[in-house]
Amino acid sequence: MKVADAVPEFADAFGFEEFNRMQREALPGIFESDHNVVASAPTASGKTALAELAICKTLSEGGTALFIAPLRALTNEKESEWERFEELGYSVYVVSGERDLNPRRAERADVLVTTPEKADSATRKHDSARYSFITDIDCIVIDEVHLLDSEKRGAVLEVTVSRLRRLQDPRVVALSATMPNIGDVAEWLDAPPETTYEFGDEYRPVELETGVKTYSHGSNAFADKYRRLYRALDLAEPHVREDGQALVFVSSRQDTVQAAKKARDEITERDIPIDSRGDYEFHNEAKSLSNDTLRQSVLDGVGFHHAGLGKEDRDRVEAWFKEGKIKLLFSTSTLAWGVNLPARCVVIRDTKYHDPLEGETDISPLDVLQMLGRAGRPGYDDVGYGWVVCDRSDADKYRRLLREGKEIESRLAGDLESHLNAEVSMGTIRGLGDVMDWLETTFYYVRARSKPEEYGFEGLRDRVRDTLDSLIADGFVAAGDDLAVEPTALGRLASKYYLRLDTAREFRALADSERLTADAVLETVAAAGEFDSVSARSAESDAIDRVLDGRDTTLEDGHRKVFAILLASMADATPSDLRSDAWVIRQNALRLLAALSEFLDRFAGSRAANLACRVEARVEHGVAKEAVALTAIEGVGPK
């Protein structure tokens, strides 16, 4: 079926001329009906076109579409891809990352592209005239809806979609990788059977073979990393020798560079032929790279890719990999979710990663399946090969994942208290009856009904009622007559700054402190629950002790590390041993310090708030307390 025949008005909005089998089968339900749609399909089967069909239908009816992509990499990708809609006369507005949403631009947009966090923030202000565009949205397209099961952002995606549906009841089109319980998602979104599509592996453009390779875990983490790398190279080597390509996922930006360097040595040692080494034209092209290490690496047919590279360097690496000039590419997991960059062989070298706020963490099963889905190049390979390299003790877990897939769970229960407070704060819940109505709009409720024993379905309503009672008892919510509820100043501030409620309680308690000092401000922020999972490595203990300089603190190790980083930041003197995690910790702390300033202003007065503001400025700019006033001048402060 030709695109120009099916959707003549929007033929130029698509980057191809013919729909594939999966797209043809879904087209009537998406473009010719008004029903909500849920579609799951294998990675690289063409799901993006389904999103574009839903947007085209909305635009053809004069409506506004909201595209929610759970990762910044995906929204940024759409900014360039969807210039095609701009060329047809439609306005596309992309908001993600550090960009603040501009309500005027959003109101003028025909297609609004954003992350769940940005959409959540906007919907919390829906009753403001500047954010009235939220209630004018006619269709929500959710990309990668299976990220409902993401620990970090799943609950935000869930409550944001539920809130939008309560505010406006727009059409919803949700797209996903293959998931066993698609019926639960369809039930949550009220998608009827005729527009619930479950496309199996037979719709993959290339057959996928997956497996698990193990290694013996030792006592030295550095040595283990190289054991896994040699395993990965053993798996990739046959394909590279046959002029194929391999994509190896590692856990950090630094690891992409180190692994690529070691792989270059191994390619030479193993005498693996690399055609690009003798390509004079490619040698000239490589001179345009701004990263010196990358320039040397790609000339040996080995590349690395991560978000810290400049955009032009990333674009060149992607193009050269597609052209086959780079044979072996090391990347972080973000590449699995962003641009479609398939390879004959995909290897996941690292199943764990270090998160500055969480410590050592297993990569998400969703990430594992998404990465392996990149195996196999349509039009080039008959079969794609995907491998997980893991410790022997984890082998059965990953074999089961590859065999059975991953059911999508709700993550709302883990943060029910703060999300319920947010709904009360923005006025979408005004009484006990509203609480129960809200509960029934969530994926949490649907999943609990589907798995009553695991979720405790019989006691679910009591749990939500108890949570509301707790919010009232702690002063976040005020109870009125006839079971009515309304937000308090404490509840509004906690919601405004996305605080964990135990953190809000501590901030409120600090406002009653008789002696408020800069150290007390920093220690309260460092003790926040948002930093509970920060871990202090043994190699960092000396640096932490030096910074704290004998300060008497009851903080536990991870929180002591945060305290030390914040103290050092005020003097722009962060020890080298603490720098790897310092940026992330500092950015989170600045948000908490801004919140604390407003808490103190509300509950302790302007003098206390001014102290917190000065501490915040010193942490951000790294200046002495005597120079804080100068930070108001643009360009003042350490570079």
XYZ file of C-alpha atoms in Angstrom:
639
model
C 0.000 0.000 0.000
C 1.492 3.318 -1.104
C 1.519 6.147 1.427
C 0.323 8.599 -1.224
C -2.770 6.453 -1.878
C -3.655 5.884 1.783
C -3.050 9.400 3.154
C -2.556 11.688 0.134
C -2.741 14.907 2.163
C 0.140 13.754 4.360
C 2.282 11.700 1.965
C 5.252 14.023 2.505
C 5.048 13.588 6.292
C 6.467 10.061 6.014
C 10.059 9.167 5.255
C 9.138 6.273 2.946
C 6.757 5.537 0.060
C 5.029 2.282 1.089
C 3.571 1.009 4.357
C 4.807 -2.387 5.538
C 2.510 -5.237 6.557
C 2.243 -4.205 10.209
C 1.494 -0.591 9.307
C -1.133 -1.619 6.735
C -2.977 -3.747 9.280
C -3.037 -0.991 11.911
C -3.900 1.864 9.552
C -7.721 1.465 9.542
C -7.924 1.455 13.344
C -5.631 4.450 13.712
C -6.508 6.655 10.742
C -10.084 5.691 9.956
C -11.591 5.304 13.454
C -11.822 7.459 16.565
C -11.205 4.635 19.039
C -8.303 4.607 21.453
C -5.511 2.355 20.199
C -2.877 0.171 21.847
C -0.313 -1.464 19.561
C 2.670 -3.590 20.531
C 5.228 -4.701 17.981
C 8.853 -5.861 17.896
C 11.643 -3.287 17.899
C 12.470 -1.955 14.410
C 9.146 -3.059 12.924
C 8.023 0.498 12.073
C 5.994 1.674 15.090
C 6.957 5.315 14.521
C 4.736 5.381 11.440
C 1.760 4.434 13.630
C 2.432 7.498 15.789
C 2.647 9.625 12.658
C -0.646 8.224 11.356
C -2.365 9.160 14.624
C -0.913 12.675 14.424
C -1.970 13.023 10.779
C -5.558 12.065 11.604
C -5.642 14.634 14.414
C -4.227 17.368 12.164
C -6.651 16.507 9.369
C -9.493 17.267 11.782
C -7.969 20.572 12.916
C -6.911 19.178 16.290
C -3.804 19.285 18.474
C -1.638 16.230 19.173
C 0.568 15.631 22.213
C 3.407 13.149 21.656
C 4.877 11.840 24.925
C 8.263 10.156 24.632
C 9.683 8.859 27.920
C 13.303 9.700 27.053
C 14.886 13.007 26.108
C 16.799 11.266 23.297
C 13.508 10.346 21.634
C 12.043 13.854 21.830
C 15.227 15.396 20.438
C 15.142 12.924 17.563
C 11.611 14.020 16.651
C 12.716 17.664 16.428
C 14.652 16.941 13.248
C 12.471 14.107 11.929
C 9.236 16.032 12.135
C 10.414 19.046 10.219
C 8.356 17.270 7.561
C 5.195 18.422 9.383
C 6.568 21.975 9.468
C 7.023 21.814 5.691
C 3.319 20.948 5.402
C 2.429 24.098 7.330
C 1.996 22.668 10.827
C 3.764 23.904 13.954
C 5.809 21.353 15.935
C 7.082 22.347 19.389
C 9.586 20.088 21.182
C 10.191 20.542 24.917
C 12.603 18.342 26.861
C 15.705 18.377 29.011
C 16.717 21.760 30.353
C 14.288 23.683 28.150
C 11.416 25.312 29.985
C 8.017 24.969 28.390
C 6.860 28.238 26.818
C 3.043 28.340 27.188
C 2.616 30.735 24.248
C 4.539 28.483 21.882
C 2.692 25.444 23.213
C -0.659 27.123 22.608
C 0.258 27.810 18.972
C 1.601 24.296 18.342
C -0.267 21.712 16.301
C 2.053 18.976 17.563
C 3.569 19.202 21.046
C 6.441 16.785 21.781
C 7.595 16.311 25.353
C 8.620 13.947 28.152
C 6.302 12.696 30.933
C 8.027 14.999 33.439
C 7.415 18.111 31.333
C 3.818 17.052 30.647
C 3.297 16.380 34.358
C 4.567 19.857 35.221
C 2.291 21.496 32.642
C -0.812 19.579 33.704
C -0.243 20.592 37.331
C -0.844 24.179 36.146
C -3.852 23.398 33.956
C -6.132 25.819 35.810
C -3.821 28.731 34.967
C -4.861 30.754 31.908
C -1.322 30.443 30.520
C -1.592 26.652 30.514
C -5.110 26.363 29.125
C -3.664 24.619 26.052
C -3.520 21.455 28.168
C -7.304 21.124 27.982
C -7.269 21.689 24.199
C -5.321 18.515 23.397
C -7.312 16.209 21.120
C -4.992 13.210 20.886
C -2.215 11.838 23.101
C 0.328 9.584 21.423
C 2.404 7.650 23.975
C 5.635 6.244 22.609
C 7.157 3.244 24.426
C 4.195 2.917 26.803
C 5.841 -0.166 28.324
C 8.033 2.300 30.226
C 5.129 2.456 32.658
C 7.265 -0.230 34.308
C 10.283 2.060 34.629
C 11.248 2.565 38.271
C 12.293 6.160 37.756
C 9.626 7.546 35.456
C 6.860 4.953 35.159
C 4.645 6.446 37.875
C 4.979 9.937 36.382
C 3.902 8.664 32.960
C 0.961 6.824 34.523
C -0.432 9.706 36.593
C 0.116 12.245 33.800
C -1.861 10.230 31.256
C -4.586 9.493 33.814
C -4.786 13.212 34.679
C -5.008 14.295 31.043
C -7.838 11.846 30.471
C -9.744 13.149 33.488
C -9.261 16.758 32.380
C -10.172 16.446 28.725
C -10.790 12.815 27.625
C -8.667 13.020 24.461
C -8.080 10.127 22.116
C -5.103 7.990 23.204
C -2.811 6.016 20.906
C -0.217 4.005 22.860
C 2.690 2.197 21.214
C 4.945 -0.387 22.768
C 7.543 -3.041 22.240
C 6.216 -6.579 22.608
C 4.569 -7.056 26.024
C 2.746 -10.138 27.330
C -0.035 -8.206 29.113
C -1.098 -5.802 26.392
C -4.698 -6.453 27.467
C -4.102 -4.667 30.782
C -2.810 -1.556 29.019
C -5.750 -1.672 26.609
C -8.171 -1.917 29.531
C -6.512 1.037 31.268
C -6.797 3.198 28.156
C -10.258 1.925 27.108
C -8.977 0.622 23.783
C -11.496 -1.876 22.351
C -10.373 -5.274 21.002
C -10.694 -4.134 17.392
C -8.030 -1.447 17.916
C -5.755 -3.432 20.224
C -2.959 -4.796 18.056
C -0.461 -7.407 19.196
C 2.095 -7.900 16.449
C 4.375 -10.866 17.160
C 7.923 -11.742 16.158
C 6.711 -12.700 12.695
C 6.455 -8.955 12.029
C 10.137 -8.410 12.767
C 11.915 -7.489 9.540
C 14.809 -9.789 10.553
C 14.666 -13.004 12.603
C 16.236 -12.616 16.052
C 18.290 -15.228 17.893
C 19.186 -14.447 21.502
C 21.278 -16.086 24.176
C 23.208 -15.673 27.422
C 26.970 -15.993 27.865
C 28.380 -16.183 31.380
C 31.662 -15.329 33.040
C 33.077 -16.147 36.465
C 32.777 -13.183 38.814
C 36.017 -12.331 40.638
C 36.948 -10.054 43.526
C 38.309 -7.280 41.292
C 35.620 -5.233 39.522
C 38.141 -3.829 37.038
C 39.288 -7.312 36.011
C 35.655 -8.462 35.738
C 34.969 -5.642 33.307
C 37.715 -6.917 31.014
C 36.525 -10.517 31.331
C 33.141 -9.351 30.048
C 34.769 -7.315 27.288
C 36.708 -10.340 26.001
C 33.453 -12.325 26.055
C 31.769 -9.577 24.042
C 34.603 -9.450 21.509
C 34.522 -13.243 21.126
C 30.823 -12.970 20.245
C 31.298 -10.028 17.875
C 34.425 -11.264 16.084
C 32.846 -13.804 13.660
C 30.402 -11.188 12.373
C 33.036 -8.475 11.950
C 35.254 -10.962 10.060
C 32.345 -11.623 7.681
C 32.018 -7.876 6.981
C 29.120 -7.572 9.419
C 28.841 -5.159 12.316
C 28.488 -5.427 16.071
C 26.986 -3.064 18.629
C 28.181 -3.497 22.223
C 26.306 -1.819 25.079
C 28.284 -0.812 28.172
C 27.275 0.941 31.361
C 28.856 4.397 31.204
C 30.240 7.052 28.891
C 33.754 6.445 30.174
C 33.377 2.717 29.511
C 32.503 3.324 25.839
C 35.866 5.061 25.386
C 37.906 2.554 27.397
C 36.269 -0.468 25.756
C 36.805 0.979 22.276
C 40.498 1.558 23.038
C 40.978 -2.012 24.261
C 38.989 -3.389 21.319
C 41.309 -1.624 18.856
C 44.275 -3.407 20.437
C 42.439 -6.734 20.294
C 41.467 -6.277 16.636
C 45.146 -5.799 15.818
C 46.163 -8.735 18.031
C 43.568 -11.027 16.438
C 44.384 -9.758 12.928
C 40.759 -8.913 12.103
C 40.605 -7.132 8.700
C 39.050 -3.627 8.755
C 38.419 -2.119 5.298
C 38.160 1.487 6.505
C 41.854 1.503 7.483
C 42.785 1.919 3.821
C 39.942 4.263 2.880
C 41.629 7.588 2.059
C 38.324 9.445 1.671
C 37.137 8.216 5.077
C 40.421 9.347 6.638
C 39.700 12.852 5.370
C 36.115 12.737 6.658
C 37.340 11.671 10.098
C 39.373 14.872 10.394
C 36.083 16.735 10.930
C 35.542 15.049 14.315
C 36.092 17.334 17.291
C 36.873 14.467 19.701
C 40.524 13.455 19.181
C 40.137 10.012 20.780
C 37.123 9.250 18.610
C 38.983 10.392 15.481
C 41.794 7.901 16.082
C 39.366 5.134 16.988
C 37.079 5.290 13.937
C 40.077 4.993 11.604
C 40.520 1.491 13.048
C 36.842 0.703 12.408
C 35.886 1.064 16.085
C 33.591 3.809 17.363
C 31.971 4.921 20.578
C 28.734 6.816 21.123
C 27.322 8.536 24.196
C 25.365 11.662 25.122
C 28.515 13.523 26.164
C 29.799 13.708 22.587
C 28.998 16.794 20.532
C 25.925 16.428 18.325
C 27.940 16.624 15.098
C 30.287 13.875 16.287
C 27.309 11.691 17.289
C 25.640 12.266 13.925
C 28.812 11.304 12.061
C 29.286 8.133 14.105
C 25.683 7.121 13.415
C 26.061 7.809 9.687
C 29.355 5.912 9.420
C 27.921 2.942 11.282
C 24.940 2.846 8.913
C 27.356 3.021 5.974
C 29.435 0.157 7.386
C 32.594 2.218 7.862
C 32.504 1.566 11.610
C 32.430 -2.179 12.242
C 32.343 -2.248 16.031
C 30.480 0.371 18.058
C 30.416 0.767 21.846
C 27.481 2.686 23.264
C 25.454 3.444 26.362
C 21.831 2.280 26.537
C 20.401 5.581 25.265
C 21.238 4.554 21.705
C 18.842 1.616 22.029
C 15.924 4.005 22.584
C 16.912 6.740 20.180
C 17.908 6.536 16.532
C 17.325 3.179 14.846
C 20.862 1.857 14.448
C 20.698 -1.923 13.919
C 23.667 -4.295 13.751
C 23.976 -7.965 12.846
C 25.239 -8.705 16.352
C 24.290 -6.927 19.590
C 26.063 -7.695 22.868
C 25.132 -6.344 26.291
C 28.460 -6.365 28.108
C 27.223 -4.772 31.347
C 24.014 -5.777 33.106
C 24.743 -3.441 36.020
C 25.658 0.219 36.168
C 26.625 2.794 38.779
C 23.993 5.460 39.370
C 25.160 8.435 41.466
C 21.801 8.460 43.264
C 21.113 4.720 43.362
C 24.491 3.003 43.667
C 25.072 -0.246 41.736
C 21.865 -1.040 39.900
C 20.681 -3.761 37.521
C 19.751 -2.423 34.117
C 16.031 -2.582 33.511
C 14.652 -5.726 31.832
C 12.955 -3.306 29.425
C 16.375 -1.905 28.486
C 17.729 -5.423 27.935
C 14.940 -6.330 25.522
C 15.151 -2.969 23.752
C 18.910 -3.312 23.216
C 18.678 -6.863 21.898
C 15.896 -5.740 19.575
C 18.503 -3.727 17.662
C 20.025 -6.957 16.301
C 19.556 -7.558 12.586
C 19.738 -5.056 9.709
C 16.671 -5.118 7.450
C 17.689 -5.666 3.842
C 21.162 -6.902 4.814
C 20.808 -9.711 7.366
C 18.616 -12.805 7.431
C 19.215 -13.235 11.158
C 20.204 -10.893 13.976
C 22.105 -12.166 17.014
C 21.642 -10.747 20.509
C 23.685 -11.740 23.562
C 23.641 -10.910 27.258
C 26.971 -11.306 29.075
C 26.410 -11.807 32.793
C 27.681 -13.484 35.948
C 26.803 -17.178 36.224
C 24.511 -16.442 39.177
C 22.316 -14.208 36.972
C 22.156 -16.503 33.951
C 18.799 -18.135 34.730
C 17.187 -14.743 35.324
C 18.214 -13.469 31.899
C 17.394 -16.713 30.110
C 13.893 -16.520 31.596
C 13.568 -12.888 30.474
C 14.573 -13.768 26.909
C 12.210 -16.735 26.881
C 9.127 -15.207 28.513
C 9.460 -11.439 28.072
C 8.433 -8.959 30.753
C 4.914 -8.195 31.923
C 4.342 -4.476 32.432
C 3.715 -3.516 36.056
C 2.557 -0.273 37.656
C 5.113 1.660 39.708
C 2.569 3.973 41.315
C 2.399 2.102 44.632
C 5.987 3.069 45.455
C 5.164 6.778 45.378
C 1.427 6.825 46.018
C 1.642 9.372 48.841
C 3.334 12.141 46.846
C 1.196 11.631 43.733
C -2.007 11.710 45.773
C -0.803 14.918 47.431
C -0.113 16.401 43.987
C -3.658 15.659 42.801
C -5.132 17.329 45.892
C -2.777 20.297 45.471
C -3.874 20.966 41.911
C -7.560 20.541 42.709
C -8.306 17.406 40.690
C -9.210 15.665 43.965
C -11.582 17.577 46.257
C -13.063 14.805 48.350
C -12.942 11.122 49.271
C -15.186 10.237 46.337
C -12.738 11.886 43.941
C -9.918 9.816 45.440
C -11.691 6.588 44.557
C -12.607 7.875 41.095
C -8.965 8.833 40.533
C -7.760 5.417 41.670
C -9.918 3.703 39.060
C -8.326 5.769 36.261
C -4.855 4.406 37.032
C -2.961 1.488 35.536
C -2.245 0.553 39.149
C -5.934 -0.244 39.669
C -6.188 -2.258 36.441
C -3.057 -4.234 37.226
C -4.237 -4.888 40.798
C -7.494 -6.270 39.466
C -5.529 -8.447 37.039
C -3.148 -9.711 39.772
C -5.212 -9.342 42.960
C -2.938 -11.347 45.266
C 0.312 -9.667 44.225
C -1.163 -6.171 44.424
C -3.493 -6.764 47.374
C -6.562 -5.742 45.401
C -9.052 -6.388 48.201
C -7.336 -3.864 50.451
C -6.513 -1.352 47.720
C -9.246 1.149 48.550
C -8.375 0.977 52.244
C -4.729 1.631 51.403
C -5.582 4.729 49.394
C -7.921 5.952 52.128
C -5.200 5.386 54.749
C -2.737 7.313 52.579
C -5.141 10.256 52.441
C -5.615 10.097 56.224
C -1.828 10.171 56.636
C -1.579 13.261 54.427
C -4.198 14.959 56.591
C -2.481 13.955 59.839
C 0.889 15.271 58.615
C -0.509 18.611 57.492
C -0.200 18.200 53.714
C -3.970 18.090 53.237
C -6.749 19.729 55.240
C -10.070 17.962 55.844
C -13.284 19.924 55.461
C -16.971 19.205 55.866
C -18.709 16.337 54.056
C -15.448 14.438 53.365
C -14.014 17.403 51.431
C -10.234 17.874 51.233
C -8.076 20.809 50.231
C -4.322 21.453 50.017
C -2.301 23.222 52.685
C 0.716 25.459 52.109
C 2.927 22.507 53.047
C 1.235 20.224 50.532
C 1.405 22.800 47.748
C 5.125 23.389 48.261
C 5.875 19.657 48.302
C 3.957 19.255 45.046
C 5.489 22.324 43.390
C 9.030 21.050 43.909
C 8.311 17.321 43.383
C 9.593 16.527 46.864
C 9.414 13.238 48.657
C 7.069 13.912 51.521
C 9.549 12.809 54.170
C 11.875 15.485 52.772
C 9.104 18.076 52.989
C 8.560 17.089 56.631
C 12.256 17.650 57.412
C 12.251 21.009 55.623
C 9.231 22.067 57.656
C 10.967 20.975 60.869
C 14.083 22.981 59.999
C 11.920 26.105 59.789
C 11.215 25.719 63.521
C 14.915 25.435 64.395
C 16.188 28.110 66.763
C 19.726 28.217 65.350
C 19.833 28.141 61.564
C 23.296 27.963 59.971
C 24.677 27.298 56.502
C 25.897 23.891 57.696
C 22.410 23.077 59.032
C 20.883 23.987 55.660
C 23.347 21.787 53.761
C 23.069 18.902 56.212
C 19.260 18.922 55.963
C 19.460 18.810 52.164
C 22.136 16.092 52.266
C 19.908 14.021 54.573
C 16.969 14.185 52.134
C 15.337 10.937 51.087
C 16.092 11.829 47.461
C 19.698 10.828 48.267
C 18.931 7.600 50.171
C 20.480 5.385 47.514
C 23.720 7.325 47.098
C 26.621 5.037 47.913
C 30.072 6.002 49.160
C 32.852 3.849 47.732
C 35.733 2.912 50.002
C 38.119 4.861 47.747
C 36.127 8.024 48.465
C 36.200 7.873 52.273
C 39.456 9.815 52.721
C 38.268 12.637 50.474
C 34.947 12.814 52.340
C 36.711 12.992 55.710
C 39.029 15.761 54.500
C 36.136 17.904 53.298
C 34.036 17.367 56.429
C 37.088 18.300 58.514
C 35.882 16.817 61.801
C 32.300 18.078 61.567
C 30.048 16.238 64.001
C 27.298 14.706 61.883
C 24.939 11.760 62.288
C 24.599 11.294 58.535
C 25.129 7.803 57.112
C 27.849 7.142 54.527
C 25.960 8.016 51.333
C 24.500 11.179 52.869
C 27.942 12.137 54.269
C 29.212 11.956 50.703
C 26.446 14.310 49.535
C 27.212 16.687 52.426
C 30.908 16.682 51.499
C 30.203 17.362 47.824
C 27.949 20.308 48.683
C 30.459 21.777 51.130
C 33.252 21.426 48.574
C 31.068 22.940 45.845
C 30.681 26.137 47.864
C 34.435 26.648 47.582
C 34.698 25.255 44.036
C 37.066 22.667 45.499
C 35.492 19.277 44.830
C 38.172 16.570 45.323
C 38.965 14.548 42.213
C 37.817 11.352 43.970
C 34.281 12.782 44.261
C 33.925 14.472 40.877
C 32.368 11.564 38.974
C 29.105 11.843 40.934
C 29.320 15.512 41.922
C 27.451 17.045 38.975
C 24.338 14.874 39.326
C 24.266 15.259 43.113
C 24.745 19.021 42.871
C 21.933 19.451 40.311
C 19.511 17.545 42.530
C 20.658 19.489 45.585
C 20.070 22.839 43.848
C 16.431 21.892 43.278
C 16.112 20.940 46.939
C 17.817 24.153 48.076
C 15.393 26.221 45.990
C 12.525 24.358 47.640
C 14.012 24.817 51.102
C 14.354 28.569 50.520
C 10.639 28.816 49.824
C 9.795 26.584 52.796
C 11.810 28.835 55.085
C 10.277 31.969 53.593
C 6.791 30.590 54.239
C 7.356 29.100 57.684
C 10.357 30.939 59.196
C 10.529 34.330 57.511
C 12.685 36.194 55.020
C 15.926 36.165 57.059
C 16.017 32.348 57.113
C 15.042 32.168 53.445
C 17.838 34.580 52.543
C 20.372 32.323 54.270
C 19.217 29.340 52.189
C 19.330 31.435 49.000
C 22.919 32.425 49.739
C 23.884 28.797 50.352
C 22.215 27.822 47.075
C 24.177 30.512 45.199
C 27.464 29.334 46.712
C 26.787 25.678 45.807
C 25.875 26.654 42.254
C 28.679 29.144 41.588
C 31.457 28.043 43.963
C 32.169 31.419 45.545
C 33.013 32.687 49.030
C 30.131 33.983 51.136
C 31.438 37.543 50.726
C 31.080 37.246 46.930
C 27.541 35.844 46.760
C 26.062 39.189 45.658
C 28.343 39.168 42.612
C 26.769 35.939 41.304
C 23.803 38.015 40.149
C 26.123 39.423 37.464
C 26.206 37.229 34.368
C 29.553 35.512 33.871
C 30.705 35.814 37.470
C 31.830 32.576 39.092
C 34.148 29.697 38.218
C 33.899 28.287 34.715
